[in-house]
């Protein structure tokens, strides 16, 4: 039997993973490769511009968006392990360049090629996790759907489907799962008193779920939730979904 | 002292505030559009009388075809929306129910409207038989206005007919006019609506199609008031706890007749 | 106009999140309203709800897009029905119009049915200053009138008050014995207000919709107070923002389906009253005069900005408040004016000026729950972003609202992120500086400016020893996918 042609994809790893969580990027690459994807990592990538755009600095955001497009033009599939960066590139670039036809055309082209990590595995690759999720023989996982993944990219089923299919992973329901964790980028430092209230509820929900691991598709949210979990010394692991799906990284 | 508005014409007939033309000019400028009708006319508003008639007729035909089902649907929906629904074969059975209600509530004063439905359903006698006094809440002249209101405020029950009843929503629709004070169905603590099969329509769309026809026909009269009543008066303004009978009736009964 | 304290958002919200009673009230209302809303939507055939939303949005889009035309049609038809239409550019003018109507009719007692526009205008105090007794008759509005407060929610004005607080208020203000029995409190309000209804010379109502084709004012209520206000007094005055117009009677059907379900989860409210002019000579009763006051008060500014225009599609159902994680923590009063929550964060800056309310568009995580809940599909996050842009670097009317520090930080961030080399240098410096004070790879509580706002409740990871780019270059680049490499 002939091997199917491998699917090629470029990874946009996001600046937060690049600078703070390189191990997440490693898991992303390993899972993609396990799924038979030929992964490429375009050089020079940094930030997609989302934090600036969300704070209203569209001029500065455009600078970063433009250089991101320079890097990702003509690259075929682009996979990004984040719903919020993915939403920026798929949805908000179109707004950002609405009055610049040339840039808009490039943004529009990217918007059709860009996929969030689990969305890509599920909708493009049709990947079914076959190897054991956790090295130490089984894990219970609660999934937090991050807001931009859920409501801007409209990815709802893919992450849960992958978790449900992964041997050794038992998914448990996260109470009030679709409630925002309170991160919101600069919101967390502009209005910490509100952010912390939301965060407290999310952490309480994760604890109540009974899971040993909380997962999501966005390191921003997980940095936020994980920051509280570590501060409070709670017995809960906080992992990007790529780490959960990456056998041995459990 | 300066008053910040202009009188356009005499104080009783004119408008206060800024002239409407000027107000619309501001709106137009904000929209950045030319004056006049929308370039692409709004479809519903382009309809001429024959079309509106045809639409109303289509609704009537469908309602006539589906009447038994609509009566069932109305009874079910109205029940869910808080009506006490009493289905009756005809007027006689309906009046028995009203009499029973009057007796069980111990209502001595029962207000009613003057509507055609009471020609075939002699409610006064039924109420009298149950020990109450049923009186038509109509004003003879300005002098009796206060008196009627005071009497209404003291009545234990108000009985009206229905101009329409909507199966989709479980609503009774009343068009207050001569013979029907706006207050009969809202002031007394118990309201009884007598609904005939011919009052029933299927949906909100049916109702508005029929009303639009009344409006489009000679002179374009909408009537000053149209009221949907769907269940009892209620509030949840304190701790989201539902309390019935705030300013309107705490109890509403729909006497749904299967035959006219 | 009602007092604007939007500048106090930060201290007000700081106080609000610490208020346990408020939190309890918000939680009860939020989960209650939103739970019944979801049930009501689920009951509708799948897909049909979405069709209604699309249809409603189209109606609003068309009407607002040709508002001048429909206002003229409305005025013509109200007038033909014997009513009078008055136009007010601002709050002062609107209040003056109502005052003049009251004066001309010798009005001493007014009963009011719920009107957010009246709250916006601060009408009650203006009438009271002229010696007129004004009674709010919606139970929630009555409560906040007694407390001399503003509403904290679009459909449940007294949501922030517990039963005990209401009981105390009634005891203090009405001289009744203290009772926190909710039925009893509702009964007291009924008794007090019943006589007012019958005595009132003038009734004032808001408007949920204005039907241009027929010149009708539509109000949707549950208590029956709206019916009494529009029926018993000699004069009825309807107050409406200019955006309330819809073209045809037939358009009303879809809104009657959407509004109650979105607001309280009811399939329909107890009452829908449609008023078309004053009583006719053949009518049994009803007001002798009907006046409609159409208010701009800043709405034309929202209309003029294509990016904000859709905020005028709002039907004030409050669904966005009930799903908003920020509103649910801070409550309505923190927003500092009449319209709270996600839609308030657009409308308030629009009506009172962005310069006064720049916290409102920023105090959101852009989670998007509001847009999903909105029955007319208003893209609230998109408009919040637009306002943020206007504040940060937008057109001249917003100049001076942005923060210089923030702008500097943004430019610095963009510069670093424009250069992978700079970014990596920055990371190494950051790591070298922070590693000594970090524990287990994370930063605990610290006094570093800005960073401390994060670390007061959360640990912060310090930059990694190697970036992913470096790991890729050193370890991953050469390898191939498993399948193709087999």
XYZ file of C-alpha atoms in Angstrom, chain C:
486
model
C -29.713 64.537 32.316
C -29.026 61.864 34.905
C -25.752 62.347 36.761
C -22.750 60.827 35.019
C -20.191 59.151 37.292
C -18.564 56.953 34.678
C -15.128 58.241 35.635
C -15.515 56.411 38.919
C -15.598 52.988 37.280
C -12.419 51.684 38.920
C -13.167 52.622 42.534
C -16.854 51.778 42.108
C -16.085 48.354 40.682
C -13.447 47.750 43.358
C -16.080 48.370 46.003
C -18.645 46.285 44.131
C -16.557 43.118 43.908
C -16.152 43.192 47.686
C -19.903 43.549 48.295
C -21.069 40.064 49.204
C -24.767 40.934 49.083
C -24.399 42.413 45.630
C -22.515 39.372 44.456
C -25.230 37.106 45.740
C -27.914 39.193 44.073
C -26.012 39.256 40.784
C -25.396 35.552 40.859
C -29.039 34.792 41.495
C -30.251 37.097 38.771
C -27.595 36.161 36.263
C -28.036 32.431 36.508
C -31.799 32.812 36.822
C -32.339 35.015 33.801
C -29.764 33.293 31.674
C -30.990 29.828 32.583
C -34.567 30.571 31.607
C -33.361 32.386 28.488
C -31.476 29.299 27.348
C -34.455 27.054 28.080
C -36.759 29.330 26.131
C -34.407 29.285 23.163
C -33.930 25.533 23.267
C -37.688 25.121 23.107
C -37.775 26.854 19.730
C -37.139 24.599 16.744
C -33.384 24.574 16.102
C -32.458 27.040 13.437
C -35.664 28.998 13.844
C -34.163 31.093 16.634
C -31.298 32.004 14.334
C -33.741 32.904 11.565
C -35.572 35.232 13.945
C -32.313 36.891 14.915
C -31.370 37.434 11.307
C -34.816 38.761 10.478
C -34.835 41.140 13.453
C -31.402 42.406 12.587
C -32.439 43.064 8.993
C -35.436 45.054 10.158
C -33.285 47.168 12.459
C -30.590 47.603 9.859
C -33.095 48.853 7.340
C -34.988 51.124 9.701
C -31.947 52.699 11.327
C -30.369 53.052 7.889
C -33.359 55.149 6.769
C -34.314 56.556 10.133
C -35.225 60.039 8.909
C -37.735 58.522 6.502
C -39.370 56.325 9.132
C -39.473 59.107 11.699
C -41.431 61.160 9.232
C -43.807 58.279 8.548
C -44.239 57.739 12.269
C -44.943 61.387 12.940
C -47.473 61.517 10.138
C -49.357 58.506 11.427
C -49.297 59.459 15.094
C -50.666 62.835 14.091
C -53.324 61.243 11.897
C -54.434 59.199 14.905
C -54.861 62.387 16.900
C -51.597 62.275 18.828
C -48.779 64.779 18.899
C -45.101 64.151 18.290
C -42.358 66.283 19.791
C -38.677 66.061 18.990
C -35.931 66.727 21.522
C -32.269 67.099 20.671
C -31.097 66.635 24.226
C -32.191 65.846 27.770
C -32.855 69.427 28.704
C -35.175 69.904 25.776
C -36.984 66.619 26.390
C -37.543 67.530 30.038
C -38.792 70.951 29.015
C -41.279 69.398 26.590
C -42.737 67.078 29.217
C -42.821 69.928 31.735
C -44.714 72.092 29.288
C -47.246 69.345 28.572
C -47.749 68.946 32.303
C -48.099 72.682 32.807
C -50.552 73.110 29.948
C -52.728 70.337 31.350
C -52.640 71.366 34.984
C -50.923 68.153 35.996
C -50.067 67.586 39.665
C -49.737 63.828 39.850
C -47.853 61.629 37.404
C -47.665 57.837 37.314
C -44.867 56.300 35.321
C -44.358 52.985 33.691
C -40.755 51.864 33.246
C -38.734 53.989 30.836
C -34.966 53.848 30.497
C -35.029 57.045 28.464
C -36.687 58.825 31.362
C -33.844 57.587 33.589
C -31.401 58.902 31.028
C -33.105 62.301 31.045
C -33.385 62.495 34.816
C -36.986 63.527 34.222
C -38.404 62.752 37.672
C -36.319 65.353 39.454
C -37.183 67.980 36.872
C -40.914 67.381 37.309
C -40.614 67.219 41.067
C -38.829 70.568 41.086
C -42.030 71.993 39.624
C -44.117 70.654 42.453
C -45.420 67.635 40.563
C -45.711 64.320 42.401
C -44.116 61.569 40.338
C -44.664 57.903 41.083
C -42.748 55.100 39.448
C -45.126 52.145 39.288
C -43.002 49.261 38.065
C -42.125 47.550 41.336
C -38.389 47.614 40.668
C -38.475 51.254 39.581
C -40.631 52.133 42.579
C -38.037 50.587 44.873
C -35.154 52.526 43.376
C -37.198 55.710 43.339
C -37.810 55.319 47.072
C -34.083 54.674 47.521
C -33.192 57.599 45.228
C -30.958 55.372 43.127
C -30.591 54.587 39.444
C -31.480 51.222 37.897
C -28.722 48.637 37.956
C -30.116 46.435 35.210
C -32.058 47.119 32.005
C -35.019 44.927 32.888
C -34.652 44.407 36.652
C -33.848 47.870 37.998
C -33.651 46.839 41.653
C -31.741 43.646 41.056
C -28.982 44.783 43.415
C -31.296 44.978 46.406
C -31.958 42.060 48.711
C -35.416 41.485 50.146
C -34.174 42.701 53.528
C -32.958 45.959 52.025
C -36.300 46.493 50.292
C -38.169 45.706 53.496
C -36.116 48.271 55.389
C -36.663 50.828 52.643
C -40.431 50.300 52.753
C -40.452 50.576 56.529
C -38.410 53.797 56.441
C -40.089 55.478 53.502
C -43.679 54.260 53.731
C -44.004 53.870 57.471
C -45.187 50.270 57.174
C -44.110 47.573 59.642
C -40.908 45.826 58.564
C -41.658 42.663 56.605
C -39.293 40.928 54.234
C -42.046 38.733 52.846
C -41.890 39.361 49.119
C -45.623 38.864 48.523
C -46.378 41.270 51.323
C -44.013 43.881 49.885
C -45.623 43.541 46.461
C -49.012 43.924 48.122
C -47.929 47.113 49.865
C -46.730 48.577 46.572
C -50.031 47.604 44.986
C -52.063 49.309 47.674
C -49.970 52.475 47.724
C -49.882 52.807 43.962
C -53.451 51.772 43.183
C -54.841 55.073 44.384
C -52.108 56.984 42.536
C -53.146 55.349 39.294
C -56.698 56.496 39.716
C -55.702 59.997 40.870
C -52.988 60.654 38.306
C -53.483 63.426 35.774
C -50.727 62.202 33.508
C -49.198 58.838 32.714
C -45.684 58.557 31.333
C -44.460 55.428 29.618
C -41.434 54.351 27.680
C -41.704 52.569 24.353
C -40.314 49.210 23.381
C -41.221 49.798 19.766
C -42.770 52.497 17.616
C -44.590 51.296 14.535
C -44.138 53.816 11.741
C -46.866 52.423 9.499
C -49.609 52.824 12.091
C -48.175 55.462 14.412
C -48.339 53.070 17.360
C -46.383 52.921 20.594
C -45.801 49.433 21.955
C -44.987 48.619 25.553
C -44.273 45.225 26.965
C -44.805 44.656 30.672
C -45.640 42.018 33.232
C -47.141 43.858 36.145
C -50.036 45.663 34.496
C -48.736 49.056 35.574
C -48.099 49.998 31.963
C -51.743 49.384 31.133
C -52.886 51.519 34.046
C -50.471 54.362 33.227
C -51.612 54.496 29.627
C -55.312 54.100 30.372
C -56.350 55.883 33.526
C -54.872 59.421 33.374
C -56.166 62.246 31.195
C -52.849 62.608 29.412
C -50.421 59.963 28.201
C -46.855 60.904 27.330
C -44.683 58.304 25.642
C -40.914 58.761 25.763
C -38.694 57.055 23.227
C -35.178 57.128 21.916
C -35.307 57.816 18.197
C -34.001 54.321 17.403
C -37.182 52.572 18.546
C -38.966 52.774 15.198
C -39.836 49.719 13.140
C -41.547 49.996 9.765
C -44.610 47.773 9.871
C -47.038 46.121 12.240
C -45.931 42.819 10.764
C -42.371 43.455 11.948
C -43.632 43.423 15.498
C -44.204 39.651 15.493
C -40.545 38.709 15.422
C -39.633 41.180 18.155
C -42.424 39.917 20.378
C -40.856 36.498 20.001
C -37.301 37.602 20.632
C -37.588 40.202 23.359
C -39.297 38.357 26.243
C -37.310 35.178 25.645
C -34.061 37.112 25.689
C -34.988 39.300 28.617
C -36.507 36.987 31.210
C -36.870 33.706 29.383
C -40.603 34.254 29.159
C -42.236 33.066 25.947
C -44.280 36.213 26.052
C -44.876 38.782 28.762
C -48.173 39.153 30.600
C -49.045 42.301 28.709
C -48.346 43.918 25.392
C -50.082 47.225 24.932
C -50.226 49.070 21.677
C -51.306 52.690 21.860
C -52.315 54.540 18.728
C -53.284 58.101 19.518
C -55.579 59.256 22.350
C -59.020 57.795 23.047
C -61.482 58.149 20.199
C -64.831 59.730 20.897
C -66.497 56.336 20.664
C -64.070 54.717 23.135
C -65.247 53.891 26.609
C -62.168 55.431 28.200
C -58.482 56.262 27.708
C -56.464 59.492 27.750
C -57.791 62.658 26.119
C -54.294 63.516 24.870
C -51.454 61.420 23.582
C -47.965 62.865 23.214
C -44.914 61.128 21.881
C -41.523 62.611 22.712
C -38.700 61.395 20.462
C -35.260 61.886 21.920
C -31.853 62.187 20.269
C -29.616 63.082 23.237
C -26.428 61.896 21.548
C -27.875 59.062 19.498
C -27.106 60.859 16.244
C -23.418 60.621 17.187
C -23.697 56.837 17.345
C -25.650 56.923 14.117
C -22.952 58.946 12.373
C -20.223 56.399 13.070
C -20.811 53.367 10.828
C -18.761 51.239 13.211
C -21.032 52.096 16.160
C -24.362 52.417 14.385
C -25.493 48.920 15.241
C -25.549 49.830 18.922
C -28.841 51.522 18.023
C -30.329 48.143 17.079
C -30.479 47.291 20.785
C -33.918 46.319 22.113
C -32.844 46.601 25.774
C -33.490 42.979 26.675
C -30.535 42.817 29.059
C -29.378 39.392 27.834
C -25.838 40.707 27.364
C -25.751 41.802 30.992
C -26.839 38.404 32.209
C -24.054 36.603 30.366
C -21.323 39.194 30.889
C -18.639 38.018 33.316
C -17.736 41.620 34.121
C -21.290 42.847 34.737
C -21.884 39.759 36.839
C -19.021 40.806 39.154
C -19.445 44.549 39.333
C -23.186 45.108 38.894
C -24.878 47.964 37.097
C -24.022 50.952 39.263
C -20.278 50.628 38.717
C -20.821 51.608 35.083
C -21.706 55.041 36.369
C -24.746 55.934 34.308
C -28.056 54.563 33.135
C -27.066 51.853 30.672
C -24.773 49.205 32.183
C -23.124 46.047 30.925
C -21.740 45.296 27.479
C -24.240 47.373 25.510
C -23.918 50.148 28.062
C -20.188 50.178 27.453
C -20.939 51.265 23.897
C -24.042 53.388 24.400
C -22.807 55.288 27.462
C -19.572 56.553 25.872
C -21.656 57.361 22.805
C -24.183 59.447 24.724
C -22.043 61.061 27.422
C -18.766 61.227 25.465
C -15.867 58.790 25.336
C -13.633 61.162 27.253
C -15.784 60.688 30.324
C -16.160 56.952 30.030
C -12.971 55.479 28.657
C -12.880 52.699 31.221
C -16.110 51.216 29.935
C -14.871 49.963 26.554
C -11.681 48.733 28.188
C -13.244 46.860 31.062
C -14.024 43.773 29.019
C -12.145 40.584 28.220
C -13.775 40.581 24.758
C -15.031 37.096 25.551
C -17.907 37.515 23.113
C -20.647 35.968 25.260
C -22.699 39.155 24.774
C -22.678 38.877 21.009
C -23.835 35.263 21.138
C -26.685 36.179 23.466
C -27.840 39.272 21.594
C -31.195 38.690 19.882
C -30.302 41.177 17.145
C -26.747 39.914 16.729
C -25.083 43.131 17.778
C -21.348 42.650 17.546
C -20.479 44.257 20.850
C -16.821 43.130 21.038
C -16.189 44.631 17.621
C -17.529 47.987 18.774
C -15.547 47.822 22.019
C -12.429 47.347 19.914
C -13.413 50.297 17.766
C -13.836 52.498 20.832
C -10.508 51.310 22.231
C -8.907 52.245 18.971
C -10.512 55.663 19.080
C -9.242 56.171 22.616
C -5.724 54.928 21.899
C -5.015 56.554 18.570
C -8.290 57.545 17.024
C -9.820 60.618 15.457
C -9.381 64.011 17.002
C -12.572 64.026 19.080
C -11.051 61.366 21.284
C -7.611 62.904 21.556
C -6.493 63.329 25.076
C -8.429 60.290 26.259
C -5.569 57.851 25.714
C -2.758 57.285 28.144
C 0.775 58.333 27.231
C 2.365 55.540 29.252
C 0.260 52.971 27.537
C 1.026 54.407 24.164
C 4.734 54.307 24.944
C 4.501 50.711 26.110
C 2.596 49.782 22.975
C 5.225 51.332 20.757
C 7.999 49.649 22.735
C 6.235 46.300 22.481
C 5.791 46.706 18.741
C 9.448 47.599 18.288
C 10.709 44.611 20.256
C 8.310 42.286 18.479
C 9.413 43.625 15.125
C 12.853 42.196 15.679
C 13.391 38.557 16.657
C 16.925 39.490 17.621
C 15.786 42.212 20.025
C 13.151 39.887 21.387
C 15.708 37.222 22.216
C 18.049 39.719 23.789
C 15.136 41.000 25.832
C 14.260 37.495 26.912
C 17.814 36.754 28.062
C 18.045 40.021 29.992
C 14.648 39.408 31.515
C 15.601 35.917 32.551
C 18.903 37.040 34.041
C 17.166 39.771 36.053
C 14.262 37.670 37.238
C 15.873 34.257 37.789
C 17.403 35.260 41.141
C 14.025 36.262 42.573
C 12.014 33.475 40.934
C 11.093 30.256 42.663
C 10.474 27.120 40.660
C 10.620 29.080 37.446
C 7.888 31.514 38.447
C 7.714 34.927 39.968
C 5.712 35.265 43.181
C 4.366 38.502 44.655
C 6.578 41.396 43.623
C 6.678 45.171 43.726
C 7.769 45.642 40.131
C 5.352 48.241 38.722
C 2.655 46.834 36.456
C 3.946 43.282 37.002
C 2.670 43.539 40.563
C -0.848 43.916 39.261
C -0.483 40.450 37.814
C 1.444 38.849 40.633
C -0.863 39.959 43.416
C -2.979 36.883 42.700
C -1.017 34.834 40.202
C 2.501 33.592 39.698
C 4.209 34.669 36.514
C 6.518 32.450 34.503
C 9.924 33.967 33.793
C 11.321 33.824 30.252
C 12.508 30.380 29.176
C 16.235 29.614 28.968
C 15.865 28.823 25.289
C 13.133 30.126 23.014
C 11.132 27.717 20.937
C 12.835 29.153 17.860
C 16.173 28.078 19.291
C 14.876 24.652 20.257
C 13.549 24.228 16.749
C 16.848 25.249 15.190
C 18.874 23.032 17.526
C 16.709 19.947 17.826
C 13.567 19.794 15.755
C 14.363 21.223 12.346
C 16.066 18.178 10.903
C 13.420 15.635 11.792
C 10.479 14.663 9.619
C 6.952 13.548 10.358
C 6.615 10.028 11.748
C 4.621 8.666 8.894
C 6.753 10.046 6.111
C 9.886 9.267 8.082
C 8.937 5.609 8.610
